[in-house]
PDB file of C-alpha atoms in Angstrom:
ATOM      1  CA  MET A   1     140.992-170.649 -31.653  1.00 39.00           C
ATOM      2  CA  THR A   2     140.945-171.931 -28.151  1.00 41.00           C
ATOM      3  CA  SER A   3     139.685-168.495 -26.780  1.00 39.00           C
ATOM      4  CA  ALA A   4     136.712-168.453 -29.220  1.00 40.00           C
ATOM      5  CA  ILE A   5     135.661-171.710 -28.163  1.00 37.00           C
ATOM      6  CA  ARG A   6     136.114-170.616 -24.495  1.00 40.00           C
ATOM      7  CA  THR A   7     133.842-167.785 -24.942  1.00 43.00           C
ATOM      8  CA  PHE A   8     131.181-169.558 -26.922  1.00 49.00           C
ATOM      9  CA  GLY A   9     131.305-172.371 -24.185  1.00 60.00           C
ATOM     10  CA  ASN A  10     130.358-169.788 -21.533  1.00 86.00           C
ATOM     11  CA  ARG A  11     127.302-167.990 -23.173  1.00 92.00           C
ATOM     12  CA  PRO A  12     125.242-166.200 -20.660  1.00 95.00           C
ATOM     13  CA  CYS A  13     121.620-166.606 -20.342  1.00 96.00           C
ATOM     14  CA  ALA A  14     119.983-164.423 -22.868  1.00 97.00           C
ATOM     15  CA  LEU A  15     116.852-162.386 -23.252  1.00 97.00           C
ATOM     16  CA  THR A  16     115.449-161.864 -26.885  1.00 96.00           C
ATOM     17  CA  VAL A  17     112.989-159.005 -26.585  1.00 94.00           C
ATOM     18  CA  CYS A  18     110.463-158.530 -29.399  1.00 93.00           C
ATOM     19  CA  ARG A  19     110.014-155.041 -30.638  1.00 90.00           C
ATOM     20  CA  GLY A  20     108.458-155.432 -33.814  1.00 82.00           C
ATOM     21  CA  CYS A  21     105.290-154.353 -35.326  1.00 79.00           C
ATOM     22  CA  CYS A  22     103.041-155.346 -32.460  1.00 84.00           C
ATOM     23  CA  CYS A  23     105.331-156.016 -29.349  1.00 86.00           C
ATOM     24  CA  GLY A  24     106.697-152.625 -28.019  1.00 85.00           C
ATOM     25  CA  ASP A  25     103.793-150.812 -29.490  1.00 84.00           C
ATOM     26  CA  ALA A  26     102.135-148.387 -27.321  1.00 84.00           C
ATOM     27  CA  ARG A  27      98.979-148.411 -29.765  1.00 85.00           C
ATOM     28  CA  LYS A  28      98.379-152.144 -29.580  1.00 86.00           C
ATOM     29  CA  ASN A  29      99.229-152.292 -25.751  1.00 86.00           C
ATOM     30  CA  PRO A  30      98.605-148.791 -24.192  1.00 86.00           C
ATOM     31  CA  GLY A  31      99.444-148.558 -20.682  1.00 87.00           C
ATOM     32  CA  THR A  32     102.413-150.505 -20.700  1.00 90.00           C
ATOM     33  CA  ASP A  33     105.896-149.103 -20.373  1.00 90.00           C
ATOM     34  CA  HIS A  34     107.623-150.641 -23.182  1.00 90.00           C
ATOM     35  CA  ALA A  35     110.665-148.405 -23.169  1.00 91.00           C
ATOM     36  CA  GLY A  36     110.957-149.036 -19.257  1.00 93.00           C
ATOM     37  CA  GLN A  37     110.695-152.699 -19.689  1.00 94.00           C
ATOM     38  CA  LEU A  38     113.461-152.762 -21.994  1.00 95.00           C
ATOM     39  CA  ARG A  39     115.517-150.473 -19.812  1.00 96.00           C
ATOM     40  CA  ARG A  40     115.225-152.632 -16.824  1.00 96.00           C
ATOM     41  CA  MET A  41     116.290-155.750 -18.656  1.00 97.00           C
ATOM     42  CA  ARG A  42     119.288-153.935 -20.043  1.00 97.00           C
ATOM     43  CA  GLU A  43     119.975-152.599 -16.470  1.00 97.00           C
ATOM     44  CA  ALA A  44     119.843-156.092 -15.115  1.00 97.00           C
ATOM     45  CA  ALA A  45     122.154-157.314 -17.972  1.00 96.00           C
ATOM     46  CA  ALA A  46     124.785-154.604 -17.106  1.00 96.00           C
ATOM     47  CA  ALA A  47     124.739-155.563 -13.371  1.00 96.00           C
ATOM     48  CA  SER A  48     125.006-159.217 -14.091  1.00 94.00           C
ATOM     49  CA  ALA A  49     128.634-159.317 -14.508  1.00 92.00           C
ATOM     50  CA  GLY A  50     128.116-161.052 -17.918  1.00 93.00           C
ATOM     51  CA  ARG A  51     125.542-163.713 -16.734  1.00 94.00           C
ATOM     52  CA  LEU A  52     122.798-162.139 -18.746  1.00 96.00           C
ATOM     53  CA  ALA A  53     122.630-160.514 -22.313  1.00 97.00           C
ATOM     54  CA  VAL A  54     119.657-158.790 -23.592  1.00 97.00           C
ATOM     55  CA  ARG A  55     118.956-158.135 -27.390  1.00 95.00           C
ATOM     56  CA  THR A  56     115.950-157.062 -29.471  1.00 94.00           C
ATOM     57  CA  SER A  57     114.324-158.508 -32.359  1.00 92.00           C
ATOM     58  CA  ASP A  58     112.082-156.752 -35.148  1.00 89.00           C
ATOM     59  CA  CYS A  59     109.472-159.571 -35.014  1.00 88.00           C
ATOM     60  CA  LEU A  60     109.545-162.935 -33.326  1.00 89.00           C
ATOM     61  CA  GLY A  61     106.378-163.977 -34.897  1.00 86.00           C
ATOM     62  CA  PRO A  62     103.543-164.658 -32.432  1.00 85.00           C
ATOM     63  CA  CYS A  63     102.035-161.127 -32.598  1.00 87.00           C
ATOM     64  CA  GLY A  64      98.676-162.236 -30.758  1.00 86.00           C
ATOM     65  CA  GLN A  65     100.650-162.791 -27.673  1.00 91.00           C
ATOM     66  CA  ALA A  66     102.646-159.539 -27.610  1.00 90.00           C
ATOM     67  CA  ASN A  67     104.903-158.461 -25.819  1.00 92.00           C
ATOM     68  CA  VAL A  68     107.161-161.722 -26.414  1.00 94.00           C
ATOM     69  CA  VAL A  69     110.263-162.424 -24.547  1.00 96.00           C
ATOM     70  CA  VAL A  70     112.534-165.487 -25.330  1.00 97.00           C
ATOM     71  CA  VAL A  71     114.521-166.706 -22.467  1.00 98.00           C
ATOM     72  CA  GLN A  72     117.569-168.661 -23.633  1.00 97.00           C
ATOM     73  CA  PRO A  73     119.539-170.847 -21.494  1.00 97.00           C
ATOM     74  CA  SER A  74     123.310-170.328 -20.587  1.00 96.00           C
ATOM     75  CA  THR A  75     125.655-172.924 -21.554  1.00 95.00           C
ATOM     76  CA  GLU A  76     125.416-174.586 -18.274  1.00 94.00           C
ATOM     77  CA  GLY A  77     121.583-174.470 -18.444  1.00 96.00           C
ATOM     78  CA  ARG A  78     121.736-176.108 -21.984  1.00 95.00           C
ATOM     79  CA  ARG A  79     124.084-178.807 -20.465  1.00 95.00           C
ATOM     80  CA  ARG A  80     121.561-179.526 -18.044  1.00 96.00           C
ATOM     81  CA  GLY A  81     118.747-179.977 -20.608  1.00 96.00           C
ATOM     82  CA  GLY A  82     117.398-176.499 -20.442  1.00 96.00           C
ATOM     83  CA  ARG A  83     115.734-175.037 -23.828  1.00 96.00           C
ATOM     84  CA  ALA A  84     114.715-171.652 -24.800  1.00 96.00           C
ATOM     85  CA  ALA A  85     111.223-170.516 -23.087  1.00 97.00           C
ATOM     86  CA  TRP A  86     108.861-168.273 -25.023  1.00 97.00           C
ATOM     87  CA  VAL A  87     106.977-165.909 -22.897  1.00 97.00           C
ATOM     88  CA  GLY A  88     103.856-164.313 -24.048  1.00 95.00           C
ATOM     89  CA  TRP A  89     101.701-161.295 -22.784  1.00 95.00           C
ATOM     90  CA  ALA A  90     105.158-159.800 -20.865  1.00 95.00           C
ATOM     91  CA  LEU A  91     103.341-156.491 -20.431  1.00 93.00           C
ATOM     92  CA  ASP A  92     103.681-155.643 -16.686  1.00 93.00           C
ATOM     93  CA  ASP A  93     106.143-155.105 -14.165  1.00 95.00           C
ATOM     94  CA  ASP A  94     105.293-158.309 -12.636  1.00 96.00           C
ATOM     95  CA  SER A  95     106.201-160.309 -15.790  1.00 95.00           C
ATOM     96  CA  THR A  96     109.433-158.315 -16.082  1.00 97.00           C
ATOM     97  CA  ASP A  97     110.171-159.088 -12.353  1.00 97.00           C
ATOM     98  CA  GLU A  98     109.568-162.657 -12.678  1.00 98.00           C
ATOM     99  CA  ILE A  99     111.781-163.022 -16.059  1.00 98.00           C
ATOM    100  CA  LEU A 100     114.594-161.163 -14.224  1.00 97.00           C
ATOM    101  CA  ALA A 101     114.236-163.089 -11.026  1.00 97.00           C
ATOM    102  CA  TRP A 102     114.344-166.416 -13.180  1.00 97.00           C
ATOM    103  CA  VAL A 103     117.332-165.402 -15.217  1.00 97.00           C
ATOM    104  CA  ALA A 104     119.123-164.188 -11.894  1.00 95.00           C
ATOM    105  CA  ALA A 105     118.549-167.640 -10.421  1.00 95.00           C
ATOM    106  CA  GLY A 106     120.126-169.388 -13.540  1.00 95.00           C
ATOM    107  CA  GLY A 107     117.241-169.609 -16.181  1.00 96.00           C
ATOM    108  CA  PRO A 108     116.164-172.405 -18.074  1.00 97.00           C
ATOM    109  CA  GLY A 109     117.960-175.611 -17.212  1.00 96.00           C
ATOM    110  CA  VAL A 110     119.378-174.234 -13.961  1.00 96.00           C
ATOM    111  CA  ALA A 111     116.297-172.929 -12.021  1.00 96.00           C
ATOM    112  CA  GLU A 112     112.633-173.406 -12.229  1.00 97.00           C
ATOM    113  CA  PRO A 113     110.625-170.716 -13.469  1.00 97.00           C
ATOM    114  CA  PRO A 114     108.107-168.968 -11.360  1.00 96.00           C
ATOM    115  CA  PRO A 115     104.771-170.667 -11.558  1.00 96.00           C
ATOM    116  CA  THR A 116     103.071-167.685 -12.592  1.00 96.00           C
ATOM    117  CA  LEU A 117     105.436-166.829 -15.494  1.00 97.00           C
ATOM    118  CA  GLU A 118     104.793-170.664 -16.658  1.00 96.00           C
ATOM    119  CA  LEU A 119     101.312-169.708 -17.243  1.00 96.00           C
ATOM    120  CA  GLN A 120     102.512-167.108 -19.841  1.00 97.00           C
ATOM    121  CA  PHE A 121     104.733-169.597 -21.725  1.00 97.00           C
ATOM    122  CA  ILE A 122     103.754-170.105 -25.272  1.00 96.00           C
ATOM    123  CA  PRO A 123     104.994-172.496 -28.058  1.00 94.00           C
ATOM    124  CA  ALA A 124     107.779-171.296 -30.432  1.00 91.00           C
ATOM    125  CA  PRO A 125     106.567-170.503 -33.735  1.00 87.00           C
ATOM    126  CA  VAL A 126     108.419-173.401 -35.342  1.00 72.00           C
ATOM    127  CA  GLU A 127     106.941-175.803 -32.859  1.00 55.00           C
ATOM    128  CA  THR A 128     103.468-174.478 -33.836  1.00 51.00           C
ATOM    129  CA  ARG A 129     104.216-175.144 -37.658  1.00 49.00           C
ATOM    130  CA  THR A 130     105.687-178.606 -36.849  1.00 48.00           C
ATOM    131  CA  ALA A 131     102.787-179.913 -34.827  1.00 48.00           C
ATOM    132  CA  LYS A 132     100.244-178.655 -37.367  1.00 49.00           C
ATOM    133  CA  ARG A 133     102.018-180.930 -40.042  1.00 46.00           C
ATOM    134  CA  ARG A 134     101.703-183.911 -38.180  1.00 47.00           C
TER     135      ARG A 134
END
């Protein structure tokens, strides 16, 4: 059991890349290299020596802000107060560059996001629903 705890205790920074009905769809966002974006993120994860994980999701919810990428903190980032950051409109190489640079620097809780990437932050769908109930 100790090894399971150790593995869980050292979770890397993770990117969850939406590739559902709207995100990753060339019909909705023509001119965006959706496959190239995901390939670059996976290549960065492969080169990170385990400091970055990338996964896809069928739908993360905020379709009006496609492409959506969630940047989740590493264990260390969470210990330092980092929380998942939802990035909307991640449609170009600049957005991908900034996301990858941020996670290479440590991601949420470890490094500050680039200011221009912060402009693309969107509320998580759960936060939006909770805010409407109040």
